[in-house]
CSV table of C-alpha atoms and ligand atoms in Angstrom, one decimal:
chain,number,residue,atom,x,y,z
A,3,MET,CA,22.3,10.7,1.5
A,4,SER,CA,21.8,11.9,-2.4
A,5,ASP,CA,24.2,9.0,-3.9
A,6,ILE,CA,22.1,6.2,-3.0
A,7,ILE,CA,20.4,3.3,-5.0
A,8,TYR,CA,16.7,4.0,-3.7
A,9,MET,CA,14.6,0.6,-4.3
A,10,ASP,CA,12.0,1.0,-1.5
A,11,HIS,CA,9.8,2.8,-3.3
A,12,ASN,CA,7.0,0.4,-1.5
A,13,ALA,CA,8.0,1.5,1.6
A,14,THR,CA,7.8,5.4,0.4
A,15,THR,CA,8.6,7.4,-2.3
A,16,PRO,CA,10.6,10.7,-2.4
A,17,MET,CA,8.7,13.5,-2.6
A,18,ALA,CA,8.5,15.1,-5.7
A,19,PRO,CA,10.0,18.7,-6.3
A,20,GLU,CA,6.8,19.9,-7.8
A,21,VAL,CA,4.8,18.4,-5.1
A,22,LEU,CA,7.0,20.3,-2.3
A,23,GLU,CA,6.7,23.8,-4.3
A,24,ALA,CA,3.0,23.9,-5.0
A,25,MET,CA,3.3,22.9,-0.5
A,26,VAL,CA,5.4,26.0,0.2
A,27,PRO,CA,3.3,28.9,0.3
A,28,TRP,CA,0.6,27.2,2.6
A,29,LEU,CA,3.4,26.2,5.1
A,30,ARG,CA,4.6,29.8,4.8
A,31,GLU,CA,1.9,33.0,4.6
A,32,GLY,CA,-1.0,30.9,3.5
A,33,TYR,CA,-0.9,29.6,7.2
A,34,GLY,CA,-5.1,30.7,7.4
A,35,ASN,CA,-7.7,28.1,9.4
A,36,PRO,CA,-9.4,26.9,7.0
A,37,SER,CA,-12.6,27.6,8.7
A,38,SER,CA,-12.7,30.9,10.1
A,39,ILE,CA,-14.1,33.5,7.2
A,40,TYR,CA,-11.5,36.5,6.5
A,41,ARG,CA,-9.7,35.9,2.9
A,42,LEU,CA,-6.0,34.5,4.5
A,43,ALA,CA,-9.0,31.5,5.8
A,44,GLN,CA,-11.1,31.5,2.5
A,45,GLU,CA,-7.7,30.9,0.6
A,46,ALA,CA,-6.7,27.8,2.7
A,47,ARG,CA,-10.2,26.6,2.2
A,48,GLU,CA,-9.8,27.5,-1.6
A,49,ALA,CA,-7.1,25.4,-1.8
A,50,VAL,CA,-8.2,22.1,0.6
A,51,GLU,CA,-11.3,22.2,-1.6
A,52,THR,CA,-9.3,22.1,-5.0
A,53,ALA,CA,-6.9,19.6,-3.6
A,54,ARG,CA,-10.1,17.3,-2.9
A,55,GLU,CA,-11.0,18.1,-6.7
A,56,LYS,CA,-7.6,16.4,-7.9
A,57,VAL,CA,-7.9,13.4,-5.5
A,58,ALA,CA,-11.8,12.4,-7.2
A,59,ASP,CA,-10.6,13.0,-10.6
A,60,LEU,CA,-7.9,10.8,-10.4
A,61,LEU,CA,-10.0,7.9,-8.6
A,62,GLY,CA,-13.2,8.9,-10.7
A,63,ALA,CA,-14.8,9.6,-7.8
A,64,ASP,CA,-17.2,13.1,-6.5
A,65,PRO,CA,-15.5,15.4,-4.5
A,66,SER,CA,-18.0,15.0,-2.3
A,67,GLU,CA,-16.5,11.5,-1.4
A,68,ILE,CA,-13.1,12.3,-0.6
A,69,TYR,CA,-12.4,13.0,3.0
A,70,PHE,CA,-8.5,13.7,3.9
A,71,THR,CA,-6.8,11.6,6.9
A,72,SER,CA,-3.3,11.5,8.4
A,73,GLY,CA,-2.4,8.7,5.6
A,74,GLY,CA,-3.0,5.0,4.7
A,75,THR,CA,-3.3,3.6,8.6
A,76,GLU,CA,-5.9,6.0,9.4
A,77,ALA,CA,-8.2,5.5,6.2
A,78,ASN,CA,-8.0,2.0,7.0
A,79,ASN,CA,-8.4,1.9,10.4
A,80,TRP,CA,-11.5,5.0,10.2
A,81,ALA,CA,-13.1,2.3,6.7
A,82,ILE,CA,-13.7,-0.9,9.1
A,83,LYS,CA,-14.3,0.6,12.9
A,84,GLY,CA,-16.3,2.8,10.8
A,85,VAL,CA,-18.5,0.2,9.0
A,86,ALA,CA,-18.6,-1.7,12.1
A,87,TRP,CA,-19.3,0.4,14.8
A,88,ALA,CA,-22.6,1.7,12.2
A,89,ALA,CA,-23.2,-1.8,11.8
A,90,LYS,CA,-23.5,-3.5,15.0
A,91,GLU,CA,-26.9,-3.5,15.1
A,92,LYS,CA,-27.3,-5.8,12.0
A,93,GLY,CA,-24.1,-7.9,12.6
A,94,THR,CA,-20.8,-8.6,13.1
A,95,HIS,CA,-19.4,-10.7,10.9
A,96,ILE,CA,-16.4,-9.0,8.5
A,97,ILE,CA,-14.2,-10.6,5.4
A,98,THR,CA,-10.8,-10.0,5.0
A,99,SER,CA,-7.7,-11.7,3.9
A,100,LYS,CA,-4.3,-13.1,5.7
A,101,ILE,CA,-1.8,-11.1,3.7
A,102,GLU,CA,-3.5,-6.8,4.4
A,103,HIS,CA,-1.3,-4.4,5.5
A,104,HIS,CA,-0.9,-4.6,9.8
A,105,SER,CA,-3.4,-1.3,9.5
A,106,ILE,CA,-6.1,-3.8,8.5
A,107,LEU,CA,-4.9,-7.0,10.0
A,108,ASN,CA,-4.8,-5.5,13.6
A,109,VAL,CA,-7.8,-3.8,13.2
A,110,CYS,CA,-9.7,-6.8,12.7
A,111,ARG,CA,-7.6,-8.3,15.7
A,112,TYR,CA,-9.2,-5.8,18.0
A,113,LEU,CA,-12.4,-5.8,16.4
A,114,GLU,CA,-12.2,-9.5,17.1
A,115,GLY,CA,-11.0,-8.6,21.4
A,116,LEU,CA,-14.3,-7.2,21.0
A,117,GLY,CA,-16.9,-9.9,19.4
A,118,PHE,CA,-16.8,-8.9,16.5
A,119,ARG,CA,-16.2,-12.3,13.7
A,120,VAL,CA,-13.4,-12.1,11.4
A,121,THR,CA,-13.1,-14.6,8.2
A,122,TRP,CA,-9.4,-14.3,7.5
A,123,ALA,CA,-9.4,-15.4,3.5
A,124,ASP,CA,-6.4,-18.0,2.1
A,125,VAL,CA,-4.2,-17.0,-0.4
A,126,ASP,CA,-2.6,-19.2,-3.3
A,127,ARG,CA,0.8,-19.6,-3.9
A,128,TYR,CA,1.1,-16.4,-5.8
A,129,GLY,CA,-0.8,-14.2,-3.1
A,130,LEU,CA,-4.1,-14.7,-4.9
A,131,VAL,CA,-7.6,-14.5,-2.1
A,132,ASP,CA,-9.5,-17.5,-2.8
A,133,ILE,CA,-12.7,-15.4,-4.3
A,134,ASP,CA,-14.9,-19.0,-3.4
A,135,GLN,CA,-13.5,-19.1,0.1
A,136,ILE,CA,-14.5,-15.5,0.4
A,137,SER,CA,-17.7,-16.2,-1.1
A,138,ASP,CA,-19.2,-18.9,1.0
A,139,SER,CA,-17.9,-16.9,4.3
A,140,ILE,CA,-20.8,-14.3,3.4
A,141,THR,CA,-23.8,-14.7,5.9
A,142,ASP,CA,-26.4,-12.3,6.5
A,143,GLN,CA,-24.6,-11.6,9.8
A,144,THR,CA,-21.7,-9.9,7.3
A,145,ILE,CA,-21.1,-6.3,7.5
A,146,LEU,CA,-18.0,-5.3,5.5
A,147,ILE,CA,-15.6,-6.9,3.5
A,148,SER,CA,-12.4,-5.4,2.9
A,149,ILE,CA,-9.2,-6.8,0.7
A,150,MET,CA,-6.4,-4.8,-0.5
A,151,PHE,CA,-6.2,-3.7,-4.4
A,152,ALA,CA,-2.1,-5.0,-3.9
A,153,ASN,CA,0.2,-6.3,-1.6
A,154,ASN,CA,2.9,-3.6,-0.7
A,155,GLU,CA,5.2,-6.7,-0.3
A,156,VAL,CA,5.4,-8.7,-3.1
A,157,GLY,CA,3.4,-6.6,-5.5
A,158,THR,CA,0.4,-9.1,-6.0
A,159,ILE,CA,-2.6,-7.5,-8.0
A,160,GLU,CA,-6.1,-9.0,-6.2
A,161,PRO,CA,-9.2,-9.7,-8.2
A,162,VAL,CA,-10.9,-6.5,-6.6
A,163,GLU,CA,-13.5,-5.9,-9.2
A,164,GLU,CA,-14.9,-9.2,-8.6
A,165,ILE,CA,-15.1,-9.2,-5.0
A,166,ALA,CA,-16.9,-6.0,-5.2
A,167,ARG,CA,-19.0,-7.8,-7.5
A,168,LEU,CA,-19.6,-10.3,-5.3
A,169,ALA,CA,-20.2,-7.7,-2.5
A,170,LYS,CA,-22.3,-5.5,-4.3
A,171,GLU,CA,-25.0,-9.0,-5.4
A,172,ARG,CA,-25.1,-9.7,-1.3
A,173,GLY,CA,-25.5,-5.9,-0.4
A,174,ILE,CA,-22.2,-5.8,1.7
A,175,PRO,CA,-19.9,-2.9,1.6
A,176,PHE,CA,-16.5,-3.4,0.1
A,177,HIS,CA,-13.5,-1.4,1.3
A,178,THR,CA,-10.0,-1.7,-0.5
A,179,ASP,CA,-7.0,-0.7,0.7
A,180,ALA,CA,-5.4,0.3,-2.6
A,181,VAL,CA,-2.7,2.5,-0.7
A,182,GLN,CA,0.1,0.2,-3.0
A,183,VAL,CA,-2.0,0.8,-6.3
A,184,VAL,CA,-3.0,4.7,-6.2
A,185,GLY,CA,-0.8,6.8,-8.8
A,186,LYS,CA,0.3,3.0,-10.2
A,187,LEU,CA,-2.3,2.6,-11.9
A,188,PRO,CA,-5.3,4.1,-13.3
A,189,LEU,CA,-8.7,3.4,-11.4
A,190,ASN,CA,-11.7,4.5,-11.5
A,191,VAL,CA,-14.0,3.5,-7.8
A,192,GLY,CA,-17.3,3.5,-10.0
A,193,GLU,CA,-16.3,1.3,-12.6
A,194,LEU,CA,-13.9,-0.6,-10.3
A,195,GLY,CA,-17.3,-0.9,-7.8
A,196,VAL,CA,-16.1,-0.1,-4.4
A,197,ASP,CA,-18.2,1.7,-1.7
A,198,LEU,CA,-14.2,2.8,0.7
A,199,LEU,CA,-10.6,2.7,-0.8
A,200,SER,CA,-8.3,4.2,1.2
A,201,LEU,CA,-5.0,5.8,-0.5
A,202,SER,CA,-1.7,7.8,1.0
A,203,GLY,CA,0.2,10.9,-0.2
A,204,HIS,CA,3.9,9.3,0.7
A,205,LYS,CA,3.6,6.4,-1.2
A,206,PHE,CA,3.0,7.9,-4.7
A,207,TYR,CA,5.6,11.2,-4.6
A,208,GLY,CA,3.4,12.8,-2.3
A,209,PRO,CA,4.1,14.1,1.2
A,210,LYS,CA,3.9,12.1,4.7
A,211,GLY,CA,1.0,11.9,6.8
A,212,ILE,CA,-1.6,12.8,4.8
A,213,GLY,CA,-4.0,10.1,2.9
A,214,ALA,CA,-7.4,9.9,2.1
A,215,LEU,CA,-10.6,7.7,2.1
A,216,TYR,CA,-12.8,7.2,-0.5
A,217,ILE,CA,-16.9,7.1,0.7
A,218,ARG,CA,-19.0,6.4,-1.9
A,219,LYS,CA,-22.5,8.1,-1.1
A,220,GLY,CA,-25.1,6.0,0.8
A,221,THR,CA,-22.4,3.7,2.7
A,222,LYS,CA,-22.9,4.0,6.3
A,223,LEU,CA,-20.0,4.5,8.5
A,224,HIS,CA,-19.4,6.6,11.9
A,225,PRO,CA,-17.4,9.7,12.0
A,226,PHE,CA,-13.5,8.1,13.2
A,227,HIS,CA,-12.5,11.8,15.1
A,228,HIS,CA,-15.2,13.5,16.8
A,229,GLY,CA,-14.7,17.1,17.0
A,230,GLY,CA,-15.8,20.2,15.1
A,231,GLU,CA,-17.5,20.1,11.8
A,232,HIS,CA,-14.4,19.2,10.0
A,233,GLU,CA,-14.7,16.9,6.6
A,234,ARG,CA,-18.7,17.4,6.7
A,235,GLY,CA,-18.7,16.4,10.5
A,236,MET,CA,-16.9,13.4,9.3
A,237,ARG,CA,-13.4,13.6,10.5
A,238,ALA,CA,-12.8,16.3,13.2
A,239,GLY,CA,-9.3,18.2,13.1
A,240,THR,CA,-7.7,21.7,11.5
A,241,GLU,CA,-7.3,20.8,8.2
A,242,ASN,CA,-3.2,19.7,7.4
A,243,VAL,CA,-4.0,22.4,4.7
A,244,PRO,CA,0.0,21.7,3.3
A,245,GLY,CA,-0.4,18.3,3.2
A,246,ILE,CA,-3.8,18.2,1.8
A,247,VAL,CA,-2.7,21.1,-1.5
A,248,GLY,CA,0.8,18.5,-1.8
A,249,LEU,CA,-1.8,15.6,-1.6
A,250,GLY,CA,-3.7,17.2,-4.5
A,251,LYS,CA,-0.8,18.1,-6.9
A,252,ALA,CA,0.6,14.2,-6.1
A,253,CYS,CA,-2.9,13.0,-8.0
A,254,GLN,CA,-2.5,15.3,-10.7
A,255,MET,CA,1.3,14.4,-11.4
A,256,ALA,CA,-0.1,10.9,-11.3
A,257,GLN,CA,-3.1,11.4,-13.6
A,258,GLU,CA,-0.6,12.9,-16.5
A,259,GLY,CA,2.5,10.3,-15.9
A,260,ILE,CA,0.5,6.7,-15.2
A,261,GLU,CA,2.6,5.4,-18.5
A,262,ASP,CA,5.7,5.9,-17.0
A,263,GLU,CA,5.3,1.9,-15.3
A,264,GLU,CA,6.1,0.6,-18.7
A,265,ARG,CA,9.4,1.8,-18.5
A,266,VAL,CA,9.5,0.9,-14.4
A,267,LYS,CA,8.5,-2.5,-15.1
A,268,GLY,CA,11.3,-3.2,-18.0
A,269,LEU,CA,13.5,-2.4,-15.7
A,270,ARG,CA,12.3,-4.8,-12.9
A,271,ASN,CA,12.4,-7.4,-14.9
A,272,ARG,CA,15.8,-6.9,-16.1
A,273,LEU,CA,16.7,-6.7,-12.3
A,274,TRP,CA,15.1,-10.0,-12.4
A,275,GLU,CA,16.9,-11.5,-15.1
A,276,GLY,CA,20.3,-10.1,-14.2
A,277,LEU,CA,19.8,-11.1,-10.5
A,278,SER,CA,18.3,-15.3,-11.1
A,279,SER,CA,21.0,-15.9,-14.0
A,280,ARG,CA,23.6,-15.2,-11.3
A,281,ILE,CA,22.7,-16.5,-8.2
A,282,ASP,CA,21.4,-20.1,-7.6
A,283,ASP,CA,18.5,-21.3,-5.4
A,284,ILE,CA,16.8,-17.5,-5.7
A,285,LEU,CA,13.0,-17.7,-5.9
A,286,LEU,CA,10.6,-15.5,-7.1
A,287,ASN,CA,7.5,-14.1,-5.0
A,288,GLY,CA,4.1,-13.1,-5.9
A,289,HIS,CA,2.5,-13.3,-9.1
A,290,PRO,CA,4.6,-13.8,-12.5
A,291,GLU,CA,2.0,-11.4,-13.9
A,292,ARG,CA,-0.5,-10.3,-12.0
A,293,ARG,CA,2.1,-7.7,-10.0
A,294,LEU,CA,2.7,-4.0,-9.7
A,295,ALA,CA,4.9,-2.9,-11.7
A,296,GLY,CA,8.4,-1.7,-9.7
A,297,THR,CA,8.2,-4.5,-7.1
A,298,LEU,CA,10.5,-7.4,-6.7
A,299,ASN,CA,10.1,-9.3,-4.2
A,300,LEU,CA,12.7,-12.7,-3.6
A,301,CYS,CA,13.7,-15.6,-1.7
A,302,VAL,CA,17.5,-16.6,-1.8
A,303,LYS,CA,18.1,-19.7,0.0
A,304,TYR,CA,20.5,-19.6,3.1
A,305,VAL,CA,21.1,-16.9,4.0
A,306,GLU,CA,19.0,-13.9,6.0
A,307,GLY,CA,17.1,-11.2,4.4
A,308,GLU,CA,18.6,-8.9,7.4
A,309,SER,CA,22.2,-9.6,6.4
A,310,MET,CA,21.6,-9.2,2.3
A,311,LEU,CA,20.1,-5.2,3.6
A,312,LEU,CA,22.7,-4.4,5.7
A,313,ASN,CA,25.3,-5.2,3.0
A,314,LEU,CA,23.5,-3.9,0.6
A,315,ASP,CA,22.9,-1.2,2.6
A,316,MET,CA,27.0,-0.9,3.2
A,317,GLU,CA,27.2,-0.6,-1.0
A,318,GLY,CA,24.8,2.3,-0.7
A,319,ILE,CA,21.8,0.3,-1.5
A,320,ALA,CA,18.6,0.7,0.0
A,321,ALA,CA,16.2,-1.7,-0.1
A,322,SER,CA,13.7,-4.2,2.2
A,323,SER,CA,13.0,-7.4,3.5
A,324,GLY,CA,9.4,-8.2,3.5
A,325,SER,CA,7.4,-4.6,4.7
A,326,ALA,CA,8.9,-1.5,6.9
A,327,CYS,CA,6.7,-2.5,9.1
A,328,THR,CA,8.2,-5.0,10.2
A,329,SER,CA,11.5,-5.1,9.8
A,330,GLY,CA,13.9,-5.9,13.2
A,331,SER,CA,11.3,-8.5,13.7
A,332,LEU,CA,12.4,-11.5,13.9
A,333,GLU,CA,8.9,-13.1,12.3
A,334,PRO,CA,8.7,-14.2,9.2
A,335,SER,CA,6.5,-12.6,6.9
A,336,HIS,CA,2.8,-13.0,7.5
A,337,VAL,CA,2.2,-12.1,3.5
A,338,LEU,CA,5.0,-14.9,2.6
A,339,THR,CA,3.9,-17.7,5.4
A,340,ALA,CA,0.0,-17.3,4.2
A,341,MET,CA,1.7,-18.0,0.4
A,342,GLY,CA,3.0,-21.1,2.0
A,343,ILE,CA,6.1,-20.5,2.0
A,344,PRO,CA,8.4,-22.7,4.6
A,345,PRO,CA,9.8,-20.5,7.3
A,346,GLU,CA,13.3,-20.8,6.7
A,347,VAL,CA,13.1,-19.6,3.2
A,348,ALA,CA,11.2,-16.7,4.1
A,349,HIS,CA,13.9,-15.3,6.3
A,350,GLY,CA,15.8,-14.7,2.7
A,351,SER,CA,13.6,-12.5,1.6
A,352,LEU,CA,14.3,-9.2,-0.3
A,353,ARG,CA,11.9,-6.7,-1.6
A,354,PHE,CA,13.3,-4.5,-4.0
A,355,SER,CA,11.4,-1.7,-5.2
A,356,LEU,CA,11.6,0.4,-8.5
A,357,GLY,CA,10.1,4.1,-8.8
A,358,ARG,CA,10.3,6.9,-11.4
A,359,LYS,CA,13.6,8.0,-10.7
A,360,THR,CA,15.0,4.5,-10.7
A,361,THR,CA,17.8,4.3,-14.0
A,362,GLU,CA,19.1,1.6,-16.0
A,363,GLU,CA,23.0,2.4,-14.5
A,364,GLU,CA,21.1,2.0,-10.8
A,365,VAL,CA,19.5,-1.8,-11.9
A,366,GLU,CA,23.1,-3.3,-13.5
A,367,LYS,CA,24.9,-1.8,-10.4
A,368,VAL,CA,22.6,-3.7,-7.8
A,369,ILE,CA,23.1,-7.1,-10.3
A,370,GLU,CA,26.9,-7.2,-9.9
A,371,VAL,CA,26.7,-5.9,-6.7
A,372,LEU,CA,24.0,-8.3,-4.4
A,373,PRO,CA,25.6,-12.0,-5.9
A,374,PRO,CA,29.4,-11.7,-4.6
A,375,ILE,CA,27.5,-10.6,-0.8
A,376,VAL,CA,24.8,-14.1,-1.2
A,377,GLU,CA,28.4,-15.8,-1.9
A,378,LYS,CA,30.0,-14.1,0.6
A,379,LEU,CA,27.5,-14.6,3.4
A,380,ARG,CA,26.2,-18.4,2.1
A,381,ALA,CA,30.6,-19.2,2.7
A,382,ILE,CA,30.0,-18.4,5.8
A,383,SER,CA,26.8,-19.5,6.9
A,384,PRO,CA,27.2,-22.0,10.1
A,385,PHE,CA,25.0,-24.1,8.4
A,386,GLY,CA,26.6,-24.1,5.0
A,387,LYS,CA,25.1,-23.7,1.5
A,388,ARG,CA,23.5,-26.9,1.1
A,389,ARG,CA,21.7,-27.3,4.5
A,390,PRO,CA,19.3,-29.1,3.5
A,391,LEU,CA,15.8,-27.3,4.2
B,419,LIG,C1,2.3,2.3,3.7
B,419,LIG,C2,0.9,1.3,3.6
B,419,LIG,C3,-0.4,2.0,4.3
B,419,LIG,C4,0.2,2.6,5.5
B,419,LIG,O1,0.2,4.0,5.1
B,419,LIG,P1,0.5,5.2,6.1
B,419,LIG,O2,0.2,6.1,4.9
B,419,LIG,O3,2.1,4.9,6.0
B,419,LIG,O4,-0.7,5.3,7.0
B,419,LIG,C5,-1.4,0.9,4.2
B,419,LIG,N1,-1.3,0.3,3.1
B,419,LIG,C6,-0.5,-0.2,2.6
B,419,LIG,C7,-0.7,-1.6,1.3
B,419,LIG,C8,0.6,0.5,2.4
B,419,LIG,O5,1.5,-0.1,1.7
């Protein structure tokens, strides 16, 4: 397990040893329920509140605006359903984009089934959302705009600041799925002007099964879980104390280590340069500049992404085709499709996502290994390499 070259950081990251260490006491002797009154419990309560401050610090928020969830998926579900339920009197129109994570897409589809109207904003060939379309689709029935901060498949960074400004002018709450950004790029909810923001621990070296929703003071939304008074009555359920402590530690470490992104970007660019000079008919997906430092999504024509992945796996290289959530499905990526990439090309997509521990040697190894794999696959392809597309 230890010898693999891991290039799937957008799917999940290895937990930092420091995070694990911070969590262990809360899995062993610190088992108190933070809602109880004796010391064992109150220590757990303090640990939760300290973690909340660390999350708030990383985002430039007030701790009272941070609510712990079971991850990015729950934070996204809550933001959208919570606002939708609270605003039903005002209107039933929601604006989002075609390239969101499934935890946004499928929530919006569910709401469509309940009678809400959803505008699915288009993106250009780089994956940037059409701001004019968003602006033009706003009506007095619009109750929420939700646009992701950076796309998990291609890494394109959306103009969230502009969209937030637009939303504010029209008095509409704005949510952003920042799961791929928190811990990678510095961000400040005040400067961004967002009302709701989702994050997830395991995407930046924290534990799985923990995340948070930032809710700006005054934003109207219904609780997600009903039950006890946990999370100020907004998210019932006994707190995941070890997970929360781990998330706090991951936030603290992210604040200290954000400059590593330049190094990661250098490696990512070297990987593209190496592959594109050795493989012909290869295309870069995503925005050339406005893109997450570690993300390299490409299409290799005339081969299947899945076949490349299996061959890479045999060489000990872990990558992905599109998003982790859709691998195994035969549908081409909804993100690449929205970007106008034809399905037969999108089927040859491959995503490498680099991280803190990625080394130059690993990048060179991938540059060495992939071209012969592509050559082999193209040679055995029933359509031949020059199949007209
Ligand atoms: C991973 C991811 C999620 C889901 O987060 P989980 O904590 O795994 O539920 C949501 N949005 C984006 C953009 C992601 O990359």
